[in-house]
Each structure stands twice: as C-alpha cells, then as structure tokens.
PDB file of C-alpha atoms in Angstrom:
ATOM      1  CA  MET A   1       0.000   0.000   0.000  1.00 58.00           C
ATOM      2  CA  CYS A   2       2.791   2.398   0.935  1.00 58.00           C
ATOM      3  CA  ARG A   3       4.459   1.639  -2.355  1.00 62.00           C
ATOM      4  CA  TYR A   4       1.464   2.971  -4.289  1.00 60.00           C
ATOM      5  CA  LEU A   5       1.196   6.065  -2.115  1.00 61.00           C
ATOM      6  CA  CYS A   6       4.866   6.815  -2.722  1.00 63.00           C
ATOM      7  CA  LEU A   7       4.390   6.409  -6.474  1.00 64.00           C
ATOM      8  CA  LEU A   8       1.360   8.709  -6.388  1.00 69.00           C
ATOM      9  CA  SER A   9       3.349  11.284  -4.448  1.00 70.00           C
ATOM     10  CA  VAL A  10       6.143  11.241  -7.044  1.00 69.00           C
ATOM     11  CA  LEU A  11       3.601  11.455  -9.875  1.00 69.00           C
ATOM     12  CA  LYS A  12       1.958  14.448  -8.201  1.00 73.00           C
ATOM     13  CA  GLU A  13       5.314  16.235  -7.966  1.00 76.00           C
ATOM     14  CA  HIS A  14       6.062  15.621 -11.648  1.00 71.00           C
ATOM     15  CA  ILE A  15       2.649  16.980 -12.631  1.00 78.00           C
ATOM     16  CA  THR A  16       3.188  20.063 -10.461  1.00 76.00           C
ATOM     17  CA  VAL A  17       6.546  20.780 -12.132  1.00 72.00           C
ATOM     18  CA  LEU A  18       5.052  20.334 -15.607  1.00 74.00           C
ATOM     19  CA  LEU A  19       2.154  22.663 -14.822  1.00 73.00           C
ATOM     20  CA  THR A  20       4.583  25.269 -13.458  1.00 71.00           C
ATOM     21  CA  ARG A  21       6.647  25.121 -16.649  1.00 67.00           C
ATOM     22  CA  ARG A  22       3.482  25.444 -18.710  1.00 63.00           C
ATOM     23  CA  ARG A  23       2.394  28.552 -16.788  1.00 60.00           C
ATOM     24  CA  TYR A  24       5.802  30.137 -17.480  1.00 53.00           C
ATOM     25  CA  SER A  25       5.481  29.498 -21.205  1.00 50.00           C
ATOM     26  CA  GLU A  26       1.893  30.734 -21.405  1.00 52.00           C
ATOM     27  CA  LYS A  27       2.606  34.258 -20.196  1.00 50.00           C
ATOM     28  CA  SER A  28       0.708  36.885 -22.186  1.00 51.00           C
ATOM     29  CA  SER A  29       3.924  38.521 -23.336  1.00 60.00           C
ATOM     30  CA  ALA A  30       6.450  36.361 -25.138  1.00 87.00           C
ATOM     31  CA  TYR A  31       9.278  38.602 -23.870  1.00 90.00           C
ATOM     32  CA  LEU A  32      10.511  39.578 -20.439  1.00 91.00           C
ATOM     33  CA  THR A  33      13.013  42.434 -20.298  1.00 92.00           C
ATOM     34  CA  LYS A  34      15.129  43.395 -17.288  1.00 93.00           C
ATOM     35  CA  GLY A  35      18.096  45.673 -17.820  1.00 92.00           C
ATOM     36  CA  ALA A  36      20.311  44.241 -20.556  1.00 93.00           C
ATOM     37  CA  LEU A  37      18.477  40.890 -20.417  1.00 95.00           C
ATOM     38  CA  LYS A  38      15.627  39.905 -22.687  1.00 95.00           C
ATOM     39  CA  LEU A  39      13.989  36.491 -22.400  1.00 96.00           C
ATOM     40  CA  ASN A  40      11.844  35.042 -25.146  1.00 95.00           C
ATOM     41  CA  THR A  41       9.596  32.882 -22.983  1.00 93.00           C
ATOM     42  CA  ALA A  42       7.890  31.152 -25.900  1.00 91.00           C
ATOM     43  CA  GLN A  43      11.204  29.932 -27.349  1.00 93.00           C
ATOM     44  CA  ARG A  44      13.150  29.782 -24.049  1.00 94.00           C
ATOM     45  CA  LYS A  45      15.932  31.994 -25.414  1.00 95.00           C
ATOM     46  CA  VAL A  46      18.016  34.545 -23.540  1.00 96.00           C
ATOM     47  CA  TYR A  47      19.476  37.705 -25.081  1.00 97.00           C
ATOM     48  CA  LEU A  48      22.103  39.864 -23.417  1.00 96.00           C
ATOM     49  CA  ASP A  49      22.496  43.294 -24.995  1.00 94.00           C
ATOM     50  CA  GLY A  50      20.647  41.912 -28.019  1.00 93.00           C
ATOM     51  CA  VAL A  51      22.994  38.943 -28.462  1.00 95.00           C
ATOM     52  CA  LEU A  52      21.687  35.409 -27.988  1.00 96.00           C
ATOM     53  CA  ILE A  53      23.443  33.575 -25.177  1.00 96.00           C
ATOM     54  CA  SER A  54      23.336  29.830 -24.773  1.00 96.00           C
ATOM     55  CA  THR A  55      21.792  28.531 -21.564  1.00 96.00           C
ATOM     56  CA  THR A  56      21.045  25.061 -20.301  1.00 96.00           C
ATOM     57  CA  PRO A  57      17.395  24.295 -19.495  1.00 95.00           C
ATOM     58  CA  ARG A  58      18.114  24.582 -15.756  1.00 94.00           C
ATOM     59  CA  GLU A  59      19.980  27.898 -16.187  1.00 96.00           C
ATOM     60  CA  TYR A  60      17.043  29.254 -18.161  1.00 96.00           C
ATOM     61  CA  ASP A  61      14.521  28.072 -15.548  1.00 95.00           C
ATOM     62  CA  LEU A  62      16.545  29.646 -12.737  1.00 96.00           C
ATOM     63  CA  LEU A  63      16.978  32.934 -14.589  1.00 96.00           C
ATOM     64  CA  LEU A  64      13.260  33.076 -15.369  1.00 96.00           C
ATOM     65  CA  PHE A  65      12.469  32.325 -11.740  1.00 95.00           C
ATOM     66  CA  PHE A  66      14.803  35.101 -10.577  1.00 96.00           C
ATOM     67  CA  ILE A  67      13.266  37.627 -12.981  1.00 94.00           C
ATOM     68  CA  ASN A  68       9.726  36.698 -11.954  1.00 94.00           C
ATOM     69  CA  ASN A  69      10.736  37.163  -8.302  1.00 94.00           C
ATOM     70  CA  GLU A  70      12.877  40.283  -8.618  1.00 93.00           C
ATOM     71  CA  GLN A  71      13.992  41.903  -5.345  1.00 94.00           C
ATOM     72  CA  ILE A  72      12.874  38.896  -3.277  1.00 95.00           C
ATOM     73  CA  VAL A  73      15.592  37.237  -1.209  1.00 96.00           C
ATOM     74  CA  MET A  74      15.275  33.466  -1.469  1.00 94.00           C
ATOM     75  CA  SER A  75      17.079  30.681   0.315  1.00 94.00           C
ATOM     76  CA  ARG A  76      18.713  27.848  -1.578  1.00 92.00           C
ATOM     77  CA  ASP A  77      15.990  25.524  -0.232  1.00 89.00           C
ATOM     78  CA  THR A  78      13.256  27.726  -1.677  1.00 91.00           C
ATOM     79  CA  ILE A  79      15.029  27.965  -5.021  1.00 93.00           C
ATOM     80  CA  LEU A  80      15.526  24.201  -5.171  1.00 91.00           C
ATOM     81  CA  ASP A  81      11.865  23.552  -4.351  1.00 90.00           C
ATOM     82  CA  ARG A  82      10.514  26.080  -6.845  1.00 92.00           C
ATOM     83  CA  VAL A  83      12.909  25.477  -9.762  1.00 91.00           C
ATOM     84  CA  TRP A  84      14.012  21.851  -9.335  1.00 89.00           C
ATOM     85  CA  GLY A  85      10.786  20.653  -7.706  1.00 85.00           C
ATOM     86  CA  ASN A  86       9.998  19.113  -4.328  1.00 79.00           C
ATOM     87  CA  SER A  87      11.164  15.697  -5.445  1.00 76.00           C
ATOM     88  CA  TYR A  88      14.798  16.825  -5.908  1.00 74.00           C
ATOM     89  CA  PHE A  89      17.061  15.209  -3.311  1.00 75.00           C
ATOM     90  CA  GLY A  90      20.443  16.665  -4.245  1.00 74.00           C
ATOM     91  CA  ASP A  91      22.902  19.011  -2.616  1.00 77.00           C
ATOM     92  CA  LEU A  92      21.954  22.622  -1.797  1.00 76.00           C
ATOM     93  CA  ARG A  93      25.172  23.735  -3.486  1.00 84.00           C
ATOM     94  CA  THR A  94      23.659  22.783  -6.835  1.00 90.00           C
ATOM     95  CA  VAL A  95      22.049  26.240  -6.787  1.00 92.00           C
ATOM     96  CA  ASP A  96      25.467  27.842  -6.279  1.00 93.00           C
ATOM     97  CA  THR A  97      26.859  25.957  -9.259  1.00 94.00           C
ATOM     98  CA  ILE A  98      24.076  27.084 -11.606  1.00 94.00           C
ATOM     99  CA  VAL A  99      24.307  30.669 -10.306  1.00 96.00           C
ATOM    100  CA  LYS A 100      28.066  30.616 -10.958  1.00 96.00           C
ATOM    101  CA  GLN A 101      27.458  29.407 -14.534  1.00 96.00           C
ATOM    102  CA  LEU A 102      24.815  32.097 -15.103  1.00 96.00           C
ATOM    103  CA  ARG A 103      27.040  34.861 -13.740  1.00 96.00           C
ATOM    104  CA  LYS A 104      29.814  33.779 -16.096  1.00 96.00           C
ATOM    105  CA  LYS A 105      27.437  33.949 -19.069  1.00 96.00           C
ATOM    106  CA  LEU A 106      26.094  37.354 -17.995  1.00 94.00           C
ATOM    107  CA  ASN A 107      29.629  38.816 -18.236  1.00 89.00           C
ATOM    108  CA  GLY A 108      29.472  42.468 -17.134  1.00 87.00           C
ATOM    109  CA  HIS A 109      25.945  42.041 -15.817  1.00 93.00           C
ATOM    110  CA  SER A 110      26.683  39.279 -13.336  1.00 92.00           C
ATOM    111  CA  ASN A 111      25.751  41.733 -10.572  1.00 94.00           C
ATOM    112  CA  TYR A 112      22.072  41.122 -11.441  1.00 95.00           C
ATOM    113  CA  ILE A 113      22.248  38.015  -9.256  1.00 96.00           C
ATOM    114  CA  VAL A 114      23.065  39.189  -5.754  1.00 96.00           C
ATOM    115  CA  SER A 115      24.358  36.877  -3.016  1.00 96.00           C
ATOM    116  CA  VAL A 116      22.725  37.528   0.346  1.00 95.00           C
ATOM    117  CA  TYR A 117      25.168  36.306   2.971  1.00 94.00           C
ATOM    118  CA  GLY A 118      23.849  33.442   5.056  1.00 91.00           C
ATOM    119  CA  ILE A 119      20.510  33.270   3.211  1.00 93.00           C
ATOM    120  CA  GLY A 120      20.690  32.781  -0.547  1.00 94.00           C
ATOM    121  CA  TYR A 121      20.156  35.000  -3.579  1.00 96.00           C
ATOM    122  CA  LYS A 122      18.037  37.727  -5.093  1.00 96.00           C
ATOM    123  CA  PHE A 123      17.741  39.191  -8.577  1.00 96.00           C
ATOM    124  CA  GLU A 124      18.206  42.938  -8.847  1.00 95.00           C
ATOM    125  CA  VAL A 125      18.560  45.306 -11.793  1.00 92.00           C
ATOM    126  CA  ASN A 126      19.569  48.906 -11.142  1.00 82.00           C
ATOM    127  CA  ASP A 127      17.312  51.595 -12.634  1.00 64.00           C
ATOM    128  CA  GLU A 128      20.297  53.189 -14.404  1.00 58.00           C
ATOM    129  CA  GLU A 129      20.502  50.258 -16.820  1.00 51.00           C
TER     130      GLU A 129
END
C-alpha cells in the first residue's frame, strides 16, 4: 500500500513541475526584459544586450524564476523547491553551481544576481541600466 502512495506522491510532484513550466510558457507577453536581459519565454531563449546567449534548461529556468521574483531574497531551499521541484534530493550547493554558470554567461551584468550572505540569492537590476 505504501508503495502505491509513494508512487502517487512522485507522480503528483512531476505533474506540479510540468504545470509550473506550462504557466511560465503561457505568459501573455512572449518577452521579459530586465536591464540588458531579454527572455523570449515562448522559445526559451536569452538575449544579453541583443545577443543570444546559450543557456542550459536549468539555467534558463533559474533565470526566469529570478526575474519573476525580482527583489525577493530566497534561500537555496526555496530555489531548489521552486525550480528543481519538491522531489529533488540533491545538494543545496547545486544552486550555487548554476548561479556561478549564469554569472559567467552574464559577463558584465553578473551583478544582477546578488548573493545575500547566510541566506541565498536575489535578482536585482539597477534603474540606471
């Protein structure tokens, strides 16, 4: 009996993640713009200063999550739950690795992703940009 409940729980988590992804792609505007970043949500493409940059699916999901939650400080646990899903059982430092990769790809705009000591991260674009 427990075996079936566990399988149903995992299935529920997969459905939740798929529905979340679908909501992201069904936004009324196909583009999100923050500072030098422009995301084409329909095609899952990222442009920096008008130039297409290559991102992995997880990098894209994290960047989209950050943009949709601008100025909100989030712990690594929260980020893992919301981007990776509740069923992810990996290391918290996975978030740090993906953030490091994103910062490298954002070149001179890596300051958009702000580390909040002892807590996690937030996304922030200055008004001057």
